[in-house]
Short mmCIF file of C-alpha atoms in Angstrom, two decimals:
data_model
loop_
_atom_site.label_atom_id
_atom_site.label_comp_id
_atom_site.label_asym_id
_atom_site.label_seq_id
_atom_site.Cartn_x
_atom_site.Cartn_y
_atom_site.Cartn_z
CA MET A 12 73.40 46.31 36.31
CA VAL A 13 75.42 44.19 33.76
CA THR A 14 77.94 43.52 36.35
CA VAL A 15 75.94 42.49 38.80
CA ALA A 16 74.02 40.34 36.23
CA ARG A 17 76.89 38.74 35.18
CA ARG A 18 77.96 37.61 38.87
CA PHE A 19 74.03 36.55 39.58
CA THR A 20 75.10 34.28 36.27
CA ALA A 21 78.43 33.11 36.97
CA VAL A 22 77.53 32.12 41.42
CA LEU A 23 74.16 30.06 40.07
CA HIS A 24 76.25 28.33 37.71
CA VAL A 25 78.80 27.15 40.53
CA VAL A 26 75.31 26.63 42.06
CA LEU A 27 74.33 24.82 39.82
CA VAL A 28 77.47 22.64 39.14
CA ILE A 29 78.07 21.83 42.60
CA GLY A 30 75.06 20.47 42.75
CA THR A 31 74.58 18.15 39.49
CA THR A 32 78.23 17.06 41.22
CA LEU A 33 76.40 15.73 44.19
CA LEU A 34 73.63 14.88 43.16
CA ALA A 35 75.48 12.32 40.60
CA THR A 36 77.84 11.44 43.82
CA ALA A 37 74.68 10.85 46.15
CA GLY A 38 72.98 8.70 43.07
CA CYS A 39 76.15 6.51 42.77
CA ALA A 40 77.30 5.76 46.52
CA PRO A 41 76.20 2.60 47.56
CA ALA A 42 73.26 2.36 49.99
CA PHE A 43 75.42 0.29 52.44
CA SER A 44 78.61 -0.24 54.23
CA PRO A 45 80.65 -1.58 57.26
CA GLU A 46 79.54 1.57 58.92
CA HIS A 47 75.87 1.71 57.50
CA PRO A 48 75.33 -2.33 57.35
CA LEU A 49 72.59 -3.78 54.96
CA ALA A 50 70.50 -6.26 56.52
CA ILE A 51 69.88 -9.80 54.88
CA ARG A 52 68.26 -12.88 56.18
CA VAL A 53 68.32 -16.14 54.41
CA ILE A 54 67.08 -19.34 54.77
CA VAL A 55 68.68 -22.71 55.41
CA GLY A 56 68.52 -26.13 56.08
CA PRO A 57 70.45 -28.25 57.85
CA ASP A 58 73.09 -28.94 54.58
CA LEU A 59 77.02 -29.05 54.22
CA ASP A 60 76.61 -26.48 51.23
CA THR A 61 75.06 -23.82 53.63
CA LEU A 62 78.74 -24.34 55.77
CA PRO A 63 80.53 -21.36 53.49
CA LEU A 64 77.71 -18.69 54.45
CA ARG A 65 78.02 -19.84 57.86
CA HIS A 66 82.22 -19.62 57.71
CA GLY A 67 81.49 -15.98 56.09
CA ILE A 68 79.05 -14.86 59.02
CA GLU A 69 81.97 -15.70 61.57
CA ARG A 70 84.91 -14.55 60.11
CA GLY A 71 83.43 -11.50 59.46
CA TYR A 72 83.64 -11.59 55.83
CA PHE A 73 80.02 -10.74 55.03
CA ALA A 74 80.69 -7.81 57.92
CA ALA A 75 83.20 -6.60 55.81
CA GLU A 76 81.24 -5.64 52.50
CA GLY A 77 78.45 -4.59 54.11
CA LEU A 78 75.86 -6.89 54.56
CA THR A 79 74.91 -7.91 58.11
CA VAL A 80 73.70 -11.63 57.56
CA THR A 81 71.71 -13.52 58.99
CA THR A 82 70.32 -16.79 59.69
CA ILE A 83 66.28 -18.46 60.08
CA PRO A 84 66.77 -22.70 59.74
CA GLU A 85 64.44 -24.38 57.30
CA PRO A 86 64.63 -27.57 56.95
CA ASP A 87 61.95 -28.18 54.19
CA PRO A 88 63.47 -26.26 50.76
CA TYR A 89 60.38 -25.94 49.08
CA THR A 90 58.60 -24.49 52.31
CA GLY A 91 61.83 -21.95 52.43
CA LEU A 92 61.07 -21.20 48.68
CA HIS A 93 57.37 -20.36 50.03
CA THR A 94 58.21 -18.32 52.99
CA LEU A 95 61.09 -16.34 50.66
CA VAL A 96 58.71 -15.18 48.02
CA ASP A 97 56.32 -14.68 50.63
CA GLY A 98 58.90 -11.97 51.64
CA GLY A 99 59.55 -13.31 55.06
CA ALA A 100 63.31 -13.65 53.89
CA ASP A 101 66.11 -12.18 51.39
CA ILE A 102 67.90 -14.68 50.26
CA ALA A 103 67.18 -18.84 50.32
CA PHE A 104 69.25 -21.77 50.13
CA GLY A 105 67.58 -24.08 48.12
CA GLY A 106 68.67 -27.56 46.28
CA GLY A 107 69.61 -27.17 42.62
CA THR A 108 66.63 -29.13 41.05
CA VAL A 109 64.26 -28.03 44.00
CA VAL A 110 65.13 -24.43 42.45
CA VAL A 111 64.73 -25.57 38.84
CA GLU A 112 61.00 -26.98 39.92
CA ALA A 113 59.67 -23.99 41.47
CA ALA A 114 60.96 -21.66 38.72
CA TYR A 115 59.86 -23.66 36.20
CA ARG A 116 55.95 -23.75 37.41
CA GLY A 117 56.41 -19.85 38.14
CA LEU A 118 57.58 -19.17 41.42
CA ASP A 119 59.40 -16.16 40.70
CA VAL A 120 63.25 -17.19 41.87
CA LYS A 121 66.92 -15.15 40.65
CA ILE A 122 69.84 -17.40 41.70
CA LEU A 123 72.08 -15.60 42.76
CA ALA A 124 75.55 -17.64 43.40
CA GLU A 125 76.14 -21.76 43.39
CA ALA A 126 76.13 -23.26 46.95
CA GLY A 127 77.53 -26.46 46.41
CA TRP A 128 79.15 -28.92 43.66
CA LEU A 129 78.92 -32.58 44.08
CA GLY A 130 82.08 -33.63 45.95
CA ASP A 131 83.99 -36.28 44.73
CA ARG A 132 83.12 -38.42 47.83
CA ALA A 133 79.59 -36.63 48.77
CA ALA A 134 76.76 -39.44 47.96
CA ALA A 135 76.55 -42.87 46.19
CA ILE A 136 75.01 -46.19 45.54
CA VAL A 137 74.80 -47.92 47.95
CA VAL A 138 74.81 -52.04 49.90
CA ARG A 139 74.90 -54.18 52.45
CA GLY A 140 78.02 -55.19 53.22
CA ASP A 141 77.55 -59.07 52.45
CA GLY A 142 78.47 -59.18 49.11
CA THR A 143 75.19 -60.80 47.72
CA ILE A 144 75.92 -56.88 44.79
CA PRO A 145 79.52 -57.21 44.16
CA ASP A 146 79.36 -54.24 41.13
CA LEU A 147 77.09 -52.18 38.82
CA ALA A 148 76.06 -54.88 36.49
CA ALA A 149 74.61 -56.93 39.62
CA LEU A 150 72.61 -54.11 40.29
CA ALA A 151 69.49 -55.55 37.27
CA GLY A 152 66.16 -56.75 39.04
CA HIS A 153 67.01 -54.76 42.45
CA THR A 154 65.38 -51.85 44.61
CA ILE A 155 67.16 -49.17 44.91
CA GLY A 156 65.97 -46.75 47.95
CA ALA A 157 65.83 -43.05 46.78
CA PRO A 158 64.30 -39.98 47.83
CA SER A 159 60.99 -39.23 45.51
CA PRO A 160 61.63 -39.16 41.71
CA GLY A 161 62.36 -35.26 41.13
CA SER A 162 65.01 -34.87 43.72
CA GLN A 163 68.09 -34.38 42.93
CA ASP A 164 69.94 -37.13 44.71
CA ARG A 165 67.72 -40.36 42.14
CA ILE A 166 68.46 -37.86 39.04
CA LEU A 167 72.33 -38.79 39.71
CA ALA A 168 72.01 -41.54 40.87
CA HIS A 169 69.43 -42.14 37.16
CA ALA A 170 72.68 -40.60 35.06
CA ARG A 171 75.60 -42.80 37.16
CA LEU A 172 73.94 -46.28 36.55
CA ASP A 173 73.03 -44.92 32.67
CA ASN A 174 76.38 -43.28 32.13
CA ASP A 175 78.71 -45.82 32.90
CA SER A 176 78.79 -48.88 29.86
CA GLY A 177 79.26 -51.32 33.52
CA ALA A 178 76.57 -50.34 35.13
CA VAL A 179 72.62 -51.63 34.74
CA PRO A 180 70.71 -49.39 33.43
CA SER A 181 68.90 -47.21 35.60
CA ASP A 182 64.83 -48.81 34.05
CA HIS A 183 66.09 -51.82 35.35
CA VAL A 184 66.15 -51.06 38.39
CA GLN A 185 63.16 -50.96 40.81
CA TRP A 186 63.22 -48.22 42.64
CA VAL A 187 61.65 -47.57 45.95
CA PRO A 188 60.48 -44.45 47.49
CA MET A 189 62.82 -43.27 51.21
CA ASP A 190 61.77 -39.91 52.92
CA PRO A 191 63.83 -38.64 55.19
CA PRO A 192 67.33 -39.83 54.14
CA ASP A 193 68.48 -39.28 58.15
CA HIS A 194 65.86 -42.97 58.22
CA THR A 195 67.48 -44.48 54.59
CA ALA A 196 70.79 -46.54 56.39
CA SER A 197 68.37 -48.38 58.68
CA ARG A 198 65.90 -49.02 56.37
CA LEU A 199 68.75 -50.98 54.22
CA ALA A 200 70.21 -52.74 57.42
CA HIS A 201 66.35 -53.78 57.38
CA LYS A 202 66.22 -54.72 53.73
CA ASP A 203 63.81 -53.07 52.06
CA ALA A 204 65.75 -52.60 49.70
CA ASP A 205 68.60 -53.95 47.70
CA ALA A 206 70.61 -50.92 47.48
CA VAL A 207 70.14 -47.28 48.75
CA VAL A 208 71.05 -43.44 48.08
CA LEU A 209 73.10 -41.81 50.50
CA ARG A 210 74.94 -38.98 51.03
CA GLU A 211 76.76 -36.49 53.38
CA PRO A 212 76.51 -36.58 56.94
CA TRP A 213 74.36 -39.47 56.35
CA LEU A 214 76.69 -41.41 54.27
CA THR A 215 79.91 -41.94 56.28
CA ASP A 216 77.85 -42.78 59.92
CA ALA A 217 76.07 -45.96 57.74
CA ILE A 218 79.56 -47.14 56.40
CA HIS A 219 80.84 -46.86 59.40
CA ALA A 220 78.01 -48.13 62.04
CA HIS A 221 77.11 -50.85 59.39
CA GLY A 222 79.53 -51.51 57.21
CA PHE A 223 77.75 -50.72 53.81
CA THR A 224 79.99 -50.37 50.70
CA ALA A 225 79.79 -47.76 48.58
CA LEU A 226 78.93 -49.73 45.39
CA ALA A 227 79.78 -46.43 43.21
CA TYR A 228 80.02 -42.50 44.27
CA LEU A 229 77.19 -40.05 42.57
CA SER A 230 80.24 -37.61 42.05
CA ASP A 231 81.37 -39.73 38.49
CA THR A 232 78.88 -38.45 36.13
CA SER A 233 80.36 -34.88 37.02
CA LEU A 234 82.40 -33.45 39.63
CA LEU A 235 81.15 -30.06 38.53
CA HIS A 236 77.49 -30.39 39.10
CA PRO A 237 75.83 -28.08 40.78
CA THR A 238 73.98 -29.04 43.96
CA SER A 239 72.05 -26.53 45.31
CA THR A 240 72.07 -22.23 44.79
CA TYR A 241 71.30 -19.32 46.94
CA VAL A 242 67.75 -17.56 45.66
CA ALA A 243 66.19 -14.26 46.02
CA THR A 244 63.45 -12.52 44.41
CA THR A 245 63.51 -10.25 40.78
CA ALA A 246 62.59 -7.11 43.17
CA TRP A 247 64.96 -7.52 45.69
CA ALA A 248 67.68 -9.00 43.36
CA GLU A 249 67.09 -5.67 40.75
CA GLN A 250 66.89 -3.45 44.29
CA HIS A 251 70.48 -4.66 45.54
CA PRO A 252 72.75 -5.34 42.89
CA GLY A 253 74.99 -4.34 44.87
CA ALA A 254 74.42 -6.19 47.62
CA VAL A 255 74.90 -9.05 45.48
CA THR A 256 77.92 -8.57 43.89
CA ALA A 257 78.77 -8.15 47.79
CA TYR A 258 77.45 -11.54 48.47
CA GLN A 259 79.10 -13.73 46.38
CA ARG A 260 82.52 -12.29 46.74
CA ALA A 261 81.96 -12.64 50.78
CA LEU A 262 80.71 -15.81 49.98
CA HIS A 263 83.77 -17.38 47.68
CA GLN A 264 85.67 -15.83 50.12
CA ALA A 265 84.68 -18.25 52.58
CA ALA A 266 84.24 -21.09 49.86
CA ARG A 267 88.47 -20.31 49.77
CA ASP A 268 88.69 -20.89 53.36
CA LEU A 269 87.13 -24.27 53.30
CA ARG A 270 88.87 -25.94 50.67
CA THR A 271 92.14 -25.35 51.59
CA ASP A 272 91.35 -25.70 55.79
CA ARG A 273 89.66 -29.09 56.69
CA ALA A 274 89.85 -28.11 60.35
CA ALA A 275 87.51 -25.59 59.10
CA LEU A 276 85.02 -27.23 57.81
CA ASN A 277 84.87 -29.68 60.29
CA ALA A 278 84.30 -27.15 62.97
CA LEU A 279 81.26 -25.94 60.93
CA ALA A 280 80.29 -29.55 60.32
CA VAL A 281 80.14 -30.58 64.14
CA ARG A 282 78.78 -26.88 65.57
CA HIS A 283 76.10 -26.82 62.19
CA LEU A 284 74.77 -30.15 61.65
CA ARG A 285 74.66 -31.94 65.22
CA ILE A 286 77.60 -34.92 64.20
CA THR A 287 80.29 -36.23 65.65
CA PRO A 288 84.35 -35.24 65.79
CA ASP A 289 84.92 -38.39 64.40
CA THR A 290 81.86 -38.08 62.14
CA ALA A 291 83.17 -34.64 60.69
CA ALA A 292 86.75 -35.73 59.96
CA ARG A 293 85.46 -38.80 57.94
CA LEU A 294 83.56 -36.61 55.89
CA GLY A 295 83.11 -36.88 51.59
CA ILE A 296 82.78 -33.09 51.93
CA PRO A 297 80.96 -31.00 47.93
CA LEU A 298 83.26 -28.89 46.28
CA TYR A 299 82.57 -24.79 47.03
CA PRO A 300 82.51 -22.86 44.17
CA THR A 301 84.90 -20.06 44.85
CA HIS A 302 83.36 -17.84 41.74
CA GLY A 303 80.21 -17.36 39.74
CA PRO A 304 77.10 -18.35 39.29
CA SER A 305 77.61 -19.90 35.80
CA VAL A 306 75.20 -20.75 33.49
CA SER A 307 76.76 -23.32 32.04
CA GLN A 308 77.94 -25.18 34.59
CA LEU A 309 73.91 -24.63 36.71
CA GLN A 310 72.37 -25.55 32.70
CA ARG A 311 73.45 -29.31 34.06
CA ILE A 312 70.39 -29.15 36.27
CA PRO A 313 67.21 -28.37 34.21
CA ASN A 314 68.92 -30.74 31.60
CA LEU A 315 69.11 -34.42 34.00
CA MET A 316 65.12 -33.27 34.49
CA HIS A 317 64.58 -33.54 31.44
CA ARG A 318 66.21 -36.52 30.36
CA TYR A 319 64.18 -38.09 33.19
CA GLY A 320 60.97 -36.48 32.76
CA ILE A 321 60.72 -33.90 36.09
CA LEU A 322 60.34 -31.65 33.04
CA ALA A 323 58.14 -32.10 30.27
CA GLU A 324 59.84 -30.03 27.92
CA PRO A 325 63.58 -28.46 28.11
CA TYR A 326 64.07 -25.51 29.84
CA ARG A 327 66.92 -22.80 29.68
CA ILE A 328 68.13 -21.47 33.10
CA ALA A 329 69.86 -18.78 31.48
CA ALA A 330 67.26 -16.29 32.97
CA LEU A 331 67.70 -17.48 36.03
CA VAL A 332 70.68 -16.17 36.33
CA VAL A 333 72.32 -12.75 37.79
CA SER A 334 75.49 -11.22 36.70
CA PRO A 335 76.64 -14.41 35.62
CA ASP A 336 79.58 -15.98 34.70
CA PRO A 337 80.17 -17.32 31.09
#
């Protein structure tokens, strides 16, 4: 009787150990794989900063990470963020100032990755090519057409002027609201303003079609200023930490490709931004991040927003960033 009891106890011990091990293994196993992928819906707009995402989808980098990524087109970034929060997508692309302002006002978003940094020739203050405004100092008392006061392009234009000792201070010019950006070049040609702020893909075409001059590129303010991000809700990010990391890896792999393969970037721009091959070949392009997200770099966005009165008080972005690098 004792022997039977001992055998029963030993068998029970083995069963419990095996069961516990299986449960632990199941708990640690990924919830997705290339064979059993996780479907992710990403809201994107027609922006150069989205090209690494599109490249990663086409090259299978996300699929190799166990993610099936589909894109949902939405040109309005505010609409995209609200669609995300309402459950219409899993991730959304958003300009830096748009995301920070939305979070500042209480929208539940978490930054998963930086999509793009300001490239050295990707945005500029542009004038007509008649020589009447030869440099930044000559802008004093003149008008500059730019998007709304809280827009990223306008804030960066303010900073470009204020950070250059040879430029007119940004409060010594008159700012004229101009939206949408694809009409800005024609408004400069029709003299609705003396200068305008333009970014790619409209900048290159404007210079070549109208003979405009890029008076100053906005990147002189900071070559590593983040211009856009990918965000998710808190609940989605907490529910899918492995997917966040996998998404970052695939995105950064695609970014590394496009940093060294201009032909691939041009082809993507033609297909997804509906521009001509000649325009694509001349584009000033963003700098695509291959690591991050970085709290220190992203903090530059709310710092400038506070400096120019878009945010009423200083704002720390760290709470918004998922899995940050220093």
